[in-house]
Short mmCIF file of C-alpha atoms and ligand atoms in Angstrom, two decimals:
data_model
loop_
_atom_site.label_atom_id
_atom_site.label_comp_id
_atom_site.label_asym_id
_atom_site.label_seq_id
_atom_site.Cartn_x
_atom_site.Cartn_y
_atom_site.Cartn_z
CA MET A 1 7.88 -24.92 -39.68
CA LYS A 2 6.06 -21.96 -38.65
CA PHE A 3 2.41 -21.50 -36.89
CA THR A 4 1.83 -19.88 -39.19
CA ASP A 5 2.41 -23.05 -41.88
CA PHE A 6 -1.01 -24.27 -39.95
CA ASN A 7 -4.66 -22.88 -40.98
CA LEU A 8 -5.51 -21.32 -37.53
CA LYS A 9 -7.32 -18.02 -37.08
CA ASP A 10 -5.96 -15.31 -37.64
CA THR A 11 -6.51 -13.98 -33.68
CA ILE A 12 -5.69 -17.76 -32.45
CA LEU A 13 -2.24 -16.74 -34.53
CA ALA A 14 -2.29 -13.44 -32.42
CA ALA A 15 -2.51 -14.64 -29.37
CA VAL A 16 0.04 -16.62 -30.33
CA THR A 17 2.80 -14.96 -30.88
CA GLU A 18 1.98 -12.19 -27.95
CA ALA A 19 2.37 -15.81 -26.33
CA GLY A 20 5.48 -15.54 -27.58
CA PHE A 21 5.96 -19.19 -29.13
CA LYS A 22 8.01 -18.71 -31.81
CA GLU A 23 8.16 -22.66 -33.48
CA PRO A 24 5.52 -25.52 -32.68
CA SER A 25 7.49 -28.65 -30.48
CA PRO A 26 7.10 -31.68 -31.80
CA VAL A 27 3.37 -33.09 -30.84
CA GLN A 28 1.84 -29.32 -31.80
CA LYS A 29 3.35 -29.90 -34.78
CA ASP A 30 1.84 -33.31 -35.81
CA ALA A 31 -1.17 -33.11 -33.58
CA ILE A 32 -2.26 -29.09 -35.40
CA PRO A 33 -3.00 -30.35 -38.77
CA LEU A 34 -4.83 -33.86 -37.99
CA VAL A 35 -7.20 -32.16 -35.50
CA LEU A 36 -8.03 -28.82 -38.00
CA GLU A 37 -9.14 -31.52 -40.56
CA GLY A 38 -11.63 -33.01 -37.68
CA HIS A 39 -10.09 -36.19 -36.23
CA ASP A 40 -10.61 -38.27 -33.45
CA MET A 41 -7.20 -38.56 -31.63
CA ILE A 42 -4.83 -40.13 -29.36
CA ALA A 43 -1.32 -38.08 -29.12
CA GLN A 44 1.13 -39.18 -25.93
CA ALA A 45 4.14 -37.35 -25.22
CA GLN A 46 5.79 -36.06 -22.54
CA THR A 47 4.65 -33.65 -19.80
CA GLY A 48 6.32 -30.12 -20.89
CA THR A 49 5.80 -30.77 -24.51
CA GLY A 50 3.32 -28.19 -25.16
CA LYS A 51 0.54 -30.40 -25.03
CA THR A 52 -1.52 -27.83 -24.37
CA ALA A 53 -1.83 -25.58 -27.20
CA ALA A 54 -1.02 -28.41 -29.72
CA PHE A 55 -5.31 -28.85 -28.93
CA GLY A 56 -5.69 -26.19 -28.25
CA LEU A 57 -4.53 -23.71 -30.20
CA PRO A 58 -6.39 -26.17 -32.92
CA ILE A 59 -10.33 -26.29 -31.67
CA MET A 60 -10.77 -22.83 -30.25
CA SER A 61 -9.51 -21.85 -34.72
CA MET A 62 -12.69 -23.24 -35.43
CA MET A 63 -14.90 -22.02 -31.84
CA LYS A 64 -17.71 -20.70 -33.28
CA ALA A 65 -17.94 -18.21 -30.03
CA ASP A 66 -21.49 -18.98 -30.07
CA GLY A 67 -22.03 -18.61 -26.60
CA SER A 68 -22.00 -21.62 -25.92
CA VAL A 69 -20.07 -24.91 -24.93
CA GLU A 70 -18.11 -26.08 -27.56
CA GLY A 71 -15.15 -27.24 -26.03
CA LEU A 72 -14.98 -29.77 -23.02
CA VAL A 73 -11.57 -30.36 -21.21
CA ILE A 74 -11.22 -33.11 -18.86
CA VAL A 75 -8.01 -32.65 -16.38
CA PRO A 76 -6.94 -34.71 -12.78
CA THR A 77 -6.56 -31.86 -10.91
CA ARG A 78 -7.67 -28.88 -9.66
CA GLU A 79 -3.96 -27.44 -10.28
CA LEU A 80 -3.97 -28.24 -14.19
CA ALA A 81 -7.41 -27.20 -14.25
CA MET A 82 -6.44 -23.11 -13.45
CA GLN A 83 -3.10 -23.54 -15.76
CA VAL A 84 -4.67 -25.51 -18.15
CA SER A 85 -7.72 -22.51 -17.97
CA ASP A 86 -5.15 -20.21 -17.56
CA GLU A 87 -3.08 -20.91 -20.84
CA LEU A 88 -6.36 -21.26 -22.86
CA PHE A 89 -7.29 -18.07 -21.88
CA ARG A 90 -4.32 -16.82 -23.65
CA PHE A 91 -5.14 -18.41 -26.14
CA GLY A 92 -9.30 -17.68 -27.32
CA LYS A 93 -9.10 -14.40 -26.32
CA LEU A 94 -8.37 -12.86 -29.40
CA SER A 95 -11.11 -14.48 -30.21
CA GLY A 96 -14.02 -13.90 -27.54
CA LEU A 97 -13.35 -17.01 -26.26
CA LYS A 98 -13.88 -17.37 -22.42
CA THR A 99 -13.40 -20.48 -20.48
CA ALA A 100 -14.86 -21.59 -17.40
CA THR A 101 -13.19 -23.57 -14.75
CA VAL A 102 -14.55 -26.57 -13.01
CA TYR A 103 -13.71 -29.08 -9.95
CA GLY A 104 -14.14 -29.74 -6.39
CA GLY A 105 -14.30 -28.17 -3.07
CA THR A 106 -15.78 -24.29 -4.09
CA ALA A 107 -19.16 -23.57 -4.62
CA TYR A 108 -21.71 -24.59 -7.01
CA GLY A 109 -23.04 -21.65 -7.53
CA LYS A 110 -20.54 -19.47 -9.14
CA GLN A 111 -19.44 -22.62 -11.43
CA ILE A 112 -22.29 -22.82 -12.79
CA GLU A 113 -22.53 -19.25 -13.84
CA ARG A 114 -18.91 -18.87 -14.68
CA ILE A 115 -20.19 -22.71 -17.21
CA LYS A 116 -22.98 -19.93 -18.60
CA GLN A 117 -20.43 -17.22 -20.59
CA ALA A 118 -17.50 -19.91 -21.26
CA SER A 119 -16.61 -21.27 -24.63
CA ILE A 120 -14.39 -24.03 -23.10
CA VAL A 121 -14.96 -25.70 -19.96
CA VAL A 122 -11.70 -26.97 -18.58
CA ALA A 123 -13.24 -29.53 -15.02
CA THR A 124 -11.53 -32.07 -12.94
CA PRO A 125 -13.90 -35.55 -13.00
CA GLY A 126 -15.18 -35.67 -10.22
CA ARG A 127 -17.52 -32.41 -9.95
CA LEU A 128 -18.21 -32.53 -13.82
CA GLN A 129 -19.82 -35.98 -12.89
CA ASP A 130 -21.55 -34.42 -10.04
CA LEU A 131 -22.82 -31.31 -11.68
CA LEU A 132 -23.97 -33.25 -15.25
CA MET A 133 -25.70 -36.09 -12.81
CA SER A 134 -27.52 -33.36 -10.55
CA GLY A 135 -28.83 -32.00 -13.84
CA LYS A 136 -27.42 -28.36 -13.19
CA ILE A 137 -25.54 -28.45 -16.02
CA LYS A 138 -25.84 -29.70 -18.80
CA LEU A 139 -23.89 -29.52 -21.94
CA ASN A 140 -23.83 -29.49 -25.42
CA PRO A 141 -19.54 -29.24 -26.13
CA HIS A 142 -18.38 -30.50 -29.64
CA PHE A 143 -15.09 -31.00 -28.74
CA VAL A 144 -14.09 -32.69 -25.56
CA VAL A 145 -9.57 -33.58 -24.30
CA LEU A 146 -8.48 -35.05 -21.88
CA ASP A 147 -5.43 -34.09 -20.88
CA GLU A 148 -2.95 -36.21 -18.88
CA ALA A 149 -5.42 -39.68 -19.11
CA ASP A 150 -3.31 -42.30 -17.34
CA GLU A 151 -3.10 -39.75 -14.28
CA MET A 152 -7.39 -40.02 -14.51
CA LEU A 153 -7.31 -43.79 -14.53
CA ASP A 154 -3.96 -43.20 -12.28
CA MET A 155 -6.66 -41.82 -9.86
CA GLY A 156 -9.38 -43.87 -9.90
CA PHE A 157 -10.91 -41.09 -12.45
CA LEU A 158 -12.41 -44.37 -15.07
CA ASP A 159 -16.28 -44.74 -13.73
CA GLU A 160 -16.14 -40.81 -13.52
CA ILE A 161 -15.42 -40.34 -17.17
CA LYS A 162 -17.75 -42.81 -18.27
CA ASN A 163 -20.46 -42.21 -16.94
CA ILE A 164 -19.37 -38.25 -17.78
CA PHE A 165 -19.49 -39.55 -21.80
CA THR A 166 -22.53 -40.95 -20.99
CA PHE A 167 -23.64 -36.98 -21.55
CA LEU A 168 -22.01 -36.16 -24.03
CA PRO A 169 -23.19 -36.35 -27.38
CA LYS A 170 -22.16 -38.91 -29.76
CA GLU A 171 -22.17 -36.20 -32.66
CA ARG A 172 -18.02 -34.48 -31.59
CA GLN A 173 -14.24 -34.88 -31.68
CA THR A 174 -12.15 -36.91 -29.04
CA LEU A 175 -8.73 -36.14 -28.49
CA MET A 176 -6.68 -38.01 -25.45
CA PHE A 177 -3.79 -36.90 -24.56
CA SER A 178 -1.04 -39.01 -22.50
CA ALA A 179 2.00 -38.89 -21.50
CA THR A 180 2.31 -43.32 -20.95
CA MET A 181 0.45 -46.13 -23.15
CA PRO A 182 -0.22 -48.18 -20.62
CA LYS A 183 -3.72 -51.26 -20.57
CA GLY A 184 -6.68 -48.88 -19.41
CA ILE A 185 -5.63 -46.48 -21.54
CA ARG A 186 -5.60 -48.30 -25.25
CA ARG A 187 -8.84 -49.39 -23.14
CA LEU A 188 -11.07 -46.59 -22.99
CA ALA A 189 -9.38 -45.41 -25.97
CA GLU A 190 -11.01 -47.71 -27.87
CA GLU A 191 -14.29 -46.62 -25.78
CA ILE A 192 -14.86 -43.43 -26.44
CA LEU A 193 -12.14 -42.40 -28.64
CA ASN A 194 -13.67 -43.04 -32.68
CA ASP A 195 -11.84 -44.03 -36.15
CA PRO A 196 -7.98 -41.68 -33.73
CA LYS A 197 -5.66 -41.24 -34.73
CA THR A 198 -2.41 -41.68 -32.96
CA VAL A 199 0.04 -39.32 -32.54
CA SER A 200 3.68 -40.79 -30.72
CA ILE A 201 6.46 -38.60 -29.61
CA THR A 202 8.75 -41.36 -29.57
CA LYS A 203 11.30 -40.70 -26.97
CA SER A 204 14.17 -39.14 -28.01
CA GLU A 205 12.32 -36.12 -29.36
CA SER A 206 10.86 -36.06 -25.86
CA THR A 207 13.68 -36.19 -24.04
CA ASN A 208 14.35 -32.60 -24.25
CA SER A 209 17.36 -32.34 -24.99
CA ASN A 210 17.19 -28.91 -23.87
CA ILE A 211 18.30 -30.70 -20.94
CA THR A 212 21.80 -31.93 -18.95
CA GLN A 213 21.05 -34.65 -17.00
CA TYR A 214 24.09 -36.29 -14.37
CA TYR A 215 24.21 -38.42 -11.50
CA TYR A 216 26.40 -38.35 -8.61
CA VAL A 217 27.31 -41.89 -6.80
CA VAL A 218 27.66 -41.64 -3.26
CA GLN A 219 26.64 -43.35 0.13
CA GLU A 220 23.42 -43.57 1.64
CA ARG A 221 24.74 -41.74 4.45
CA GLU A 222 25.59 -38.80 2.28
CA ARG A 223 23.21 -37.71 0.12
CA ASP A 224 22.23 -34.97 2.50
CA ASP A 225 25.11 -34.03 2.38
CA ALA A 226 25.87 -34.73 -1.59
CA LEU A 227 22.45 -32.88 -2.05
CA VAL A 228 23.10 -29.23 0.57
CA ARG A 229 26.67 -29.48 -0.90
CA LEU A 230 25.29 -29.33 -4.74
CA ILE A 231 22.60 -26.72 -4.01
CA ASP A 232 26.14 -24.60 -2.80
CA TYR A 233 28.00 -25.37 -5.71
CA LYS A 234 25.03 -25.16 -8.69
CA ASN A 235 23.70 -22.27 -6.89
CA PRO A 236 20.26 -22.82 -8.41
CA ASP A 237 17.79 -20.10 -9.48
CA LYS A 238 14.62 -21.91 -8.88
CA CYS A 239 15.01 -26.00 -7.95
CA ILE A 240 12.81 -28.28 -7.49
CA ILE A 241 13.98 -31.63 -5.24
CA PHE A 242 12.19 -35.08 -5.60
CA CYS A 243 11.56 -37.34 -2.80
CA ARG A 244 9.82 -41.08 -3.23
CA MET A 245 8.04 -40.00 0.20
CA LYS A 246 6.05 -38.23 1.89
CA LYS A 247 7.52 -38.31 5.06
CA GLU A 248 10.98 -37.78 3.95
CA VAL A 249 9.45 -34.24 2.10
CA ASP A 250 8.77 -33.05 5.57
CA ARG A 251 11.95 -34.29 6.76
CA LEU A 252 14.70 -32.70 3.94
CA VAL A 253 11.74 -29.47 4.23
CA ALA A 254 13.22 -29.42 7.76
CA HIS A 255 17.22 -29.44 7.31
CA LEU A 256 16.74 -27.87 4.18
CA THR A 257 15.12 -24.89 6.16
CA ALA A 258 18.30 -25.38 8.68
CA GLN A 259 20.09 -24.42 6.56
CA GLY A 260 19.03 -21.35 6.05
CA PHE A 261 17.66 -21.93 2.68
CA LYS A 262 14.42 -21.09 1.10
CA VAL A 263 12.54 -23.87 0.78
CA SER A 264 8.53 -25.69 0.85
CA GLY A 265 7.60 -29.15 0.62
CA LEU A 266 4.18 -30.59 -1.81
CA HIS A 267 2.50 -33.10 -0.87
CA GLY A 268 -1.01 -34.96 -2.04
CA ASP A 269 -2.44 -34.78 0.98
CA MET A 270 -1.33 -30.84 1.59
CA GLU A 271 -4.41 -28.00 1.79
CA GLN A 272 -5.62 -26.78 -1.54
CA LYS A 273 -5.07 -24.04 -0.08
CA GLN A 274 -1.98 -24.23 1.13
CA ARG A 275 -1.00 -25.82 -2.04
CA GLU A 276 -2.03 -22.70 -4.30
CA VAL A 277 -0.12 -20.62 -1.59
CA THR A 278 3.27 -23.46 -2.23
CA ILE A 279 3.64 -22.83 -5.92
CA ARG A 280 2.25 -19.39 -6.17
CA ALA A 281 5.37 -18.39 -3.82
CA PHE A 282 7.47 -20.76 -5.71
CA LYS A 283 5.86 -19.32 -8.51
CA GLN A 284 7.57 -15.25 -8.01
CA GLY A 285 10.79 -16.17 -6.52
CA GLY A 286 9.83 -16.31 -3.06
CA ILE A 287 10.53 -19.98 -1.45
CA ASP A 288 13.39 -20.48 -4.07
CA ILE A 289 12.87 -24.76 -3.67
CA PHE A 290 10.40 -27.42 -3.72
CA ILE A 291 10.52 -30.54 -2.38
CA ALA A 292 8.17 -32.86 -3.75
CA THR A 293 6.51 -36.16 -4.04
CA ASP A 294 6.43 -37.98 -7.59
CA VAL A 295 2.06 -36.95 -7.34
CA ALA A 296 2.23 -34.15 -5.92
CA ALA A 297 4.19 -31.79 -8.45
CA ARG A 298 2.83 -34.54 -11.96
CA GLY A 299 1.89 -31.65 -14.48
CA LEU A 300 2.98 -29.00 -12.09
CA ASP A 301 4.19 -26.04 -15.08
CA VAL A 302 6.68 -23.50 -13.09
CA ASN A 303 8.86 -21.70 -15.99
CA ASP A 304 11.95 -21.10 -14.61
CA VAL A 305 12.40 -24.06 -13.22
CA THR A 306 16.16 -23.46 -13.40
CA HIS A 307 17.35 -27.37 -11.44
CA VAL A 308 15.47 -30.35 -10.75
CA PHE A 309 16.86 -32.26 -7.82
CA ASN A 310 16.64 -36.19 -7.68
CA TYR A 311 17.24 -36.75 -3.38
CA HIS A 312 16.62 -40.46 -4.81
CA ILE A 313 16.49 -42.76 -7.69
CA PRO A 314 12.46 -43.20 -8.93
CA PHE A 315 11.21 -46.11 -8.80
CA ASP A 316 11.01 -46.41 -13.05
CA SER A 317 12.55 -44.60 -16.49
CA GLU A 318 9.22 -42.88 -17.19
CA SER A 319 8.87 -41.45 -13.33
CA TYR A 320 12.32 -40.01 -14.46
CA VAL A 321 11.87 -38.38 -17.95
CA HIS A 322 8.51 -36.56 -15.46
CA ARG A 323 10.41 -34.75 -12.99
CA ILE A 324 13.30 -34.68 -15.29
CA GLY A 325 10.87 -32.42 -17.62
CA ARG A 326 10.37 -29.58 -14.51
CA THR A 327 13.50 -27.74 -16.28
CA GLY A 328 14.07 -26.71 -19.57
CA ARG A 329 11.00 -25.66 -20.70
CA GLY A 330 9.42 -23.28 -22.94
CA GLY A 331 12.62 -23.43 -25.18
CA LYS A 332 15.10 -22.58 -21.80
CA SER A 333 17.45 -25.24 -20.52
CA GLY A 334 18.50 -26.50 -17.61
CA GLU A 335 20.43 -29.20 -15.43
CA ALA A 336 18.91 -32.37 -13.26
CA ILE A 337 20.83 -33.94 -11.14
CA THR A 338 20.31 -37.47 -9.35
CA LEU A 339 21.80 -38.75 -6.43
CA VAL A 340 22.97 -42.26 -6.91
CA SER A 341 24.23 -45.37 -4.20
CA PRO A 342 26.69 -47.70 -5.14
CA ASN A 343 23.67 -50.21 -4.87
CA GLU A 344 21.22 -48.28 -7.67
CA LEU A 345 24.13 -48.22 -11.11
CA ARG A 346 22.28 -50.65 -12.22
CA THR A 347 18.56 -48.74 -11.81
CA ILE A 348 20.58 -45.14 -13.35
CA LYS A 349 22.20 -47.55 -16.85
CA ARG A 350 19.54 -49.23 -16.95
CA ILE A 351 17.23 -44.89 -16.09
CA GLU A 352 19.61 -43.87 -19.10
CA LYS A 353 18.51 -46.55 -21.80
CA ASP A 354 15.14 -46.81 -21.39
CA VAL A 355 15.28 -42.94 -22.35
CA GLY A 356 18.33 -42.99 -24.06
CA ALA A 357 20.14 -39.22 -23.20
CA LYS A 358 23.23 -39.33 -21.52
CA LEU A 359 23.08 -39.32 -18.77
CA ILE A 360 27.12 -38.25 -17.20
CA THR A 361 29.07 -38.88 -13.87
CA GLN A 362 30.10 -36.24 -12.18
CA VAL A 363 32.42 -36.01 -8.81
CA ILE A 364 30.60 -33.48 -6.19
CA PRO A 365 32.21 -30.43 -5.68
CA THR A 366 34.73 -30.55 -1.94
CA ARG A 367 33.79 -27.30 0.34
CA ILE A 368 37.43 -26.07 -0.93
CA GLU A 369 35.53 -25.81 -5.14
CA VAL A 370 32.70 -24.10 -4.60
CA GLN A 371 34.61 -22.20 -2.02
CA ASN A 372 36.57 -20.69 -4.62
CA ASN A 373 33.27 -20.67 -6.87
CA ARG A 374 32.15 -18.48 -4.48
CA ASN A 375 35.14 -16.04 -3.88
CA ASP A 376 35.66 -16.26 -7.92
CA ALA A 377 32.11 -14.89 -7.44
CA LEU A 378 32.62 -12.46 -4.96
CA ILE A 379 35.68 -10.67 -6.51
CA ALA A 380 33.77 -10.42 -9.31
CA ARG A 381 30.86 -8.16 -7.75
CA ILE A 382 33.09 -6.35 -5.21
CA ALA A 383 34.92 -5.12 -8.87
CA ASP A 384 31.72 -4.02 -10.40
CA THR A 385 29.84 -2.68 -6.91
CA GLN A 386 29.57 1.10 -6.92
CA ILE A 387 31.16 3.49 -4.44
CA THR A 388 28.73 5.99 -2.56
CA ASP A 389 28.78 8.86 -1.02
CA LYS A 390 27.41 6.19 2.67
CA ALA A 391 30.44 4.12 2.33
CA ILE A 392 33.27 7.10 1.26
CA GLU A 393 32.34 9.12 4.10
CA LEU A 394 32.47 4.89 6.19
CA VAL A 395 35.73 4.66 5.65
CA LYS A 396 37.04 8.38 6.13
CA THR A 397 35.71 8.07 9.84
CA LEU A 398 37.06 4.98 10.09
CA GLN A 399 40.95 6.06 8.86
CA HIS A 400 40.62 8.01 12.08
CA ASP A 401 42.27 5.20 13.76
CA LEU A 402 42.61 2.79 10.95
CA ASP A 403 44.77 2.47 7.88
CA ILE A 404 43.38 1.85 4.39
CA VAL A 405 45.36 -1.63 4.14
CA THR A 406 43.42 -3.14 7.77
CA ILE A 407 40.07 -1.06 6.74
CA ALA A 408 40.09 -3.00 3.44
CA HIS A 409 41.27 -6.26 5.28
CA LEU A 410 37.97 -5.95 8.15
CA LEU A 411 35.60 -5.37 5.24
CA ALA A 412 37.12 -8.33 3.01
CA SER A 413 36.51 -9.98 6.27
CA MET A 414 33.07 -9.56 6.65
CA VAL A 415 31.99 -10.18 3.64
CA GLN A 416 34.17 -13.23 3.47
CA SER A 417 32.77 -14.35 6.48
CA GLU A 418 29.40 -14.68 4.52
CA ILE A 419 30.37 -16.88 1.44
CA SER A 420 31.92 -19.25 3.17
CA VAL A 421 30.89 -22.99 2.37
CA LYS A 422 29.79 -25.70 5.58
CA GLY A 423 30.19 -29.70 5.35
CA LYS A 424 32.75 -31.72 5.21
CA ASP A 425 35.38 -31.52 2.22
CA ASN A 426 35.47 -34.61 0.91
CA ILE A 427 31.45 -36.42 -0.46
CA GLY A 428 30.43 -39.73 -2.21
CA LEU A 429 32.62 -41.34 -4.26
CA GLY A 430 35.20 -40.65 -7.03
CA LEU A 431 35.23 -41.09 -10.96
CA GLU A 432 37.25 -44.15 -11.42
CA GLU A 433 35.60 -45.87 -8.30
CA VAL A 434 32.09 -45.04 -9.63
CA GLU A 435 33.22 -46.82 -13.25
CA LEU A 436 34.93 -49.92 -11.83
CA LEU A 437 31.52 -50.66 -9.56
CA ILE A 438 29.34 -49.53 -13.14
CA GLU A 439 31.21 -52.66 -14.93
CA ARG A 440 30.91 -54.91 -12.49
CA ALA A 441 27.59 -53.79 -11.29
CA MET A 442 26.66 -54.82 -15.06
CA GLN A 443 28.69 -58.24 -15.12
CA ASN A 444 27.07 -58.86 -11.54
CA ARG A 445 23.17 -58.75 -13.28
CA GLY A 446 20.83 -61.17 -12.25
CA GLY A 447 23.63 -63.13 -11.13
CA GLY A 448 22.52 -64.49 -7.77
CA GLY A 449 25.77 -64.63 -6.12
CA GLY A 450 26.50 -60.59 -7.20
CA GLY A 451 25.11 -59.38 -4.22
CA ARG A 452 27.46 -60.44 -2.02
CA ASN A 453 30.51 -59.51 -3.88
CA ASN A 454 29.36 -55.79 -4.82
CA ARG A 455 28.59 -56.35 -0.32
CA GLY A 456 31.60 -55.62 2.29
CA ARG A 457 34.86 -54.26 -0.61
CA GLY A 458 35.30 -51.45 1.92
CA GLY A 459 36.80 -49.90 -1.23
CA TYR A 460 34.14 -47.16 -1.67
CA ARG A 461 36.99 -44.55 0.20
CA GLY A 462 40.05 -46.56 -1.37
CA ASN A 463 42.90 -45.52 -3.39
CA ASN A 464 40.91 -44.31 -6.31
CA ARG A 465 39.20 -42.14 -5.35
CA ARG A 466 39.78 -39.43 -7.85
CA ARG A 467 41.06 -36.60 -4.84
CA SER A 468 42.44 -37.28 -1.40
CA GLY A 469 42.37 -35.27 1.43
CA GLY A 470 41.17 -35.96 4.54
CA GLY A 471 39.26 -33.78 6.08
CA ASP A 472 37.25 -36.38 6.39
CA ARG A 473 35.36 -36.46 9.37
CA ASN A 474 36.68 -32.62 10.09
CA LYS A 475 32.58 -31.72 10.79
CA HIS A 476 31.68 -28.29 10.44
CA GLY A 477 28.25 -26.63 12.81
CA ARG A 478 26.07 -26.62 10.25
CA ASN A 479 23.82 -24.15 11.79
CA GLY A 480 26.20 -21.85 10.92
CA ARG A 481 25.91 -20.50 6.93
CA SER A 482 25.09 -17.04 5.68
CA GLY A 483 24.43 -15.40 2.87
CA ARG A 484 21.48 -17.02 2.42
CA ASN A 485 18.13 -15.77 3.94
CA GLY A 486 19.81 -14.15 7.26
CA GLY A 487 19.51 -10.76 6.99
CA HIS A 488 22.94 -9.24 6.24
CA GLY A 489 24.14 -10.25 2.16
CA SER A 490 23.73 -12.67 0.24
CA ASN A 491 25.72 -14.61 -2.42
CA ARG A 492 23.70 -14.79 -4.88
CA GLY A 493 24.27 -11.50 -6.96
P1 ADP B 501 2.03 -30.07 -20.75
O1 ADP B 501 0.76 -30.42 -22.11
O2 ADP B 501 2.74 -30.56 -22.44
O3 ADP B 501 2.99 -30.99 -20.25
P2 ADP B 501 2.54 -27.13 -22.00
O4 ADP B 501 1.12 -27.09 -22.53
O5 ADP B 501 2.10 -27.05 -20.15
O6 ADP B 501 2.98 -28.84 -21.28
O7 ADP B 501 3.33 -26.82 -21.95
C1 ADP B 501 4.81 -25.88 -21.31
C2 ADP B 501 4.89 -25.70 -21.72
O8 ADP B 501 5.23 -24.88 -22.99
C3 ADP B 501 3.84 -24.07 -20.82
O9 ADP B 501 4.44 -22.79 -19.92
C4 ADP B 501 4.27 -23.57 -22.59
O10 ADP B 501 3.14 -22.56 -22.07
C5 ADP B 501 4.93 -24.26 -23.32
N1 ADP B 501 4.78 -24.06 -24.93
C6 ADP B 501 3.80 -24.85 -25.26
N2 ADP B 501 4.12 -24.75 -26.45
C7 ADP B 501 4.56 -23.96 -26.87
C8 ADP B 501 6.18 -23.51 -27.62
N3 ADP B 501 5.63 -23.86 -29.34
N4 ADP B 501 7.09 -22.18 -27.40
C9 ADP B 501 7.43 -21.75 -26.45
N5 ADP B 501 6.40 -22.07 -25.58
C10 ADP B 501 5.50 -23.43 -25.68
MG1 MG B 502 -0.56 -29.92 -20.48
#
């Protein structure tokens, strides 16, 4: 199926082509025709499935661009407001459709001016309610969209939303989008939608198959080491690490910064300006690693995230899907990596079942494995390097005192030291051990006495580890990391 199969306006289609969209996503396939037929709709699909275009393209295609506000999109946060409005602007600009963004924390005047020129207003509930109640603006939009409706209810915006609808025309087309469908959402839908069509993209369709999902079983105290080792091994261009709590975010930011990574934290109580600056830096590559809580990262649309790490397993399957949906966006491939303690094996198995996708168990690479990888990369890089005149001069100078082989060895030692991998040799549990633990965890399911048997087996570090290697306690100073932003050469190619 192609976008040209829908009955969209030419200027909208041209914008879709310009945006580089080749094929409609599942939610777009289902939603666009229904919206074009004029139905109210309630749609469930996970984040990153292209919901903005699913409502944006058809409503914009039906707009007259007559200078009035024809569409109102309500979103939970200021960030989402900006994201959605950017995306809608792209779709609408060839059709002469302007967007205005309305959110709290900034002056009213400018926003009101923008609204007067806009065809579409993208707003957060609080500020929108303010503007409507104070009579500063009047809106008469034919299209009303509630985006990330479940998130808005979670944030406690139900009253605001209901109130806002009292200011909106009865004759309208209303669309509701939500990643989940709890009771509160259904009740709200009954109230504001008129004979709606339902679109639901089932889990297997929405668990993006571009994402390869791994989990690693580690002891509680090994989480930090495991995380650093995996980052070293995967060498992600851009990754997000999810934590459960804000204080864990802060602690990990400090820890990884000390290791020389370019890290920033993202949490709910950060100042808005600072959040925006941070997100921009992440998008543009000044920051490689984002550490965030679920709430802080909800709806965050950053392309090119190559890896998502779950430092802790999330509390439920839905959060898991949300989290990993930050990668593998826009048709690119991504990896989701979850650290799991032996006690959490049952939870990860449940998540695996819920999401209907295979989670692959792996053993954390040893220090030697990572080192070998880096050596291979280094060799490839050396082979690829262009010889410069300055280098030739330098070697000539060195040859006054040293023979050519010694010079080569010295230079190699220099670059080699920059790619050395720190940390313990072995981290985490071996495969056989994990299999055994899973078997037992599943057997003990629900059994009262099971917990006892699970503990103190002392065999976690036992013989059935895949690898031997006794250097476990061999602690290296971890500050001597190099090859990141430490001033000398980078190993990132
Ligand atoms: P959601 O609202 O479901 O979380 P978005 O609407 O934010 O998802 O879309 C996620 C990303 O995917 C955006 O960067 C968007 O530009 C891109 N995208 C949406 N639809 C398509 C498509 N059909 N083909 C390629 N990329 C798309
Ligand atoms: Mg969205």
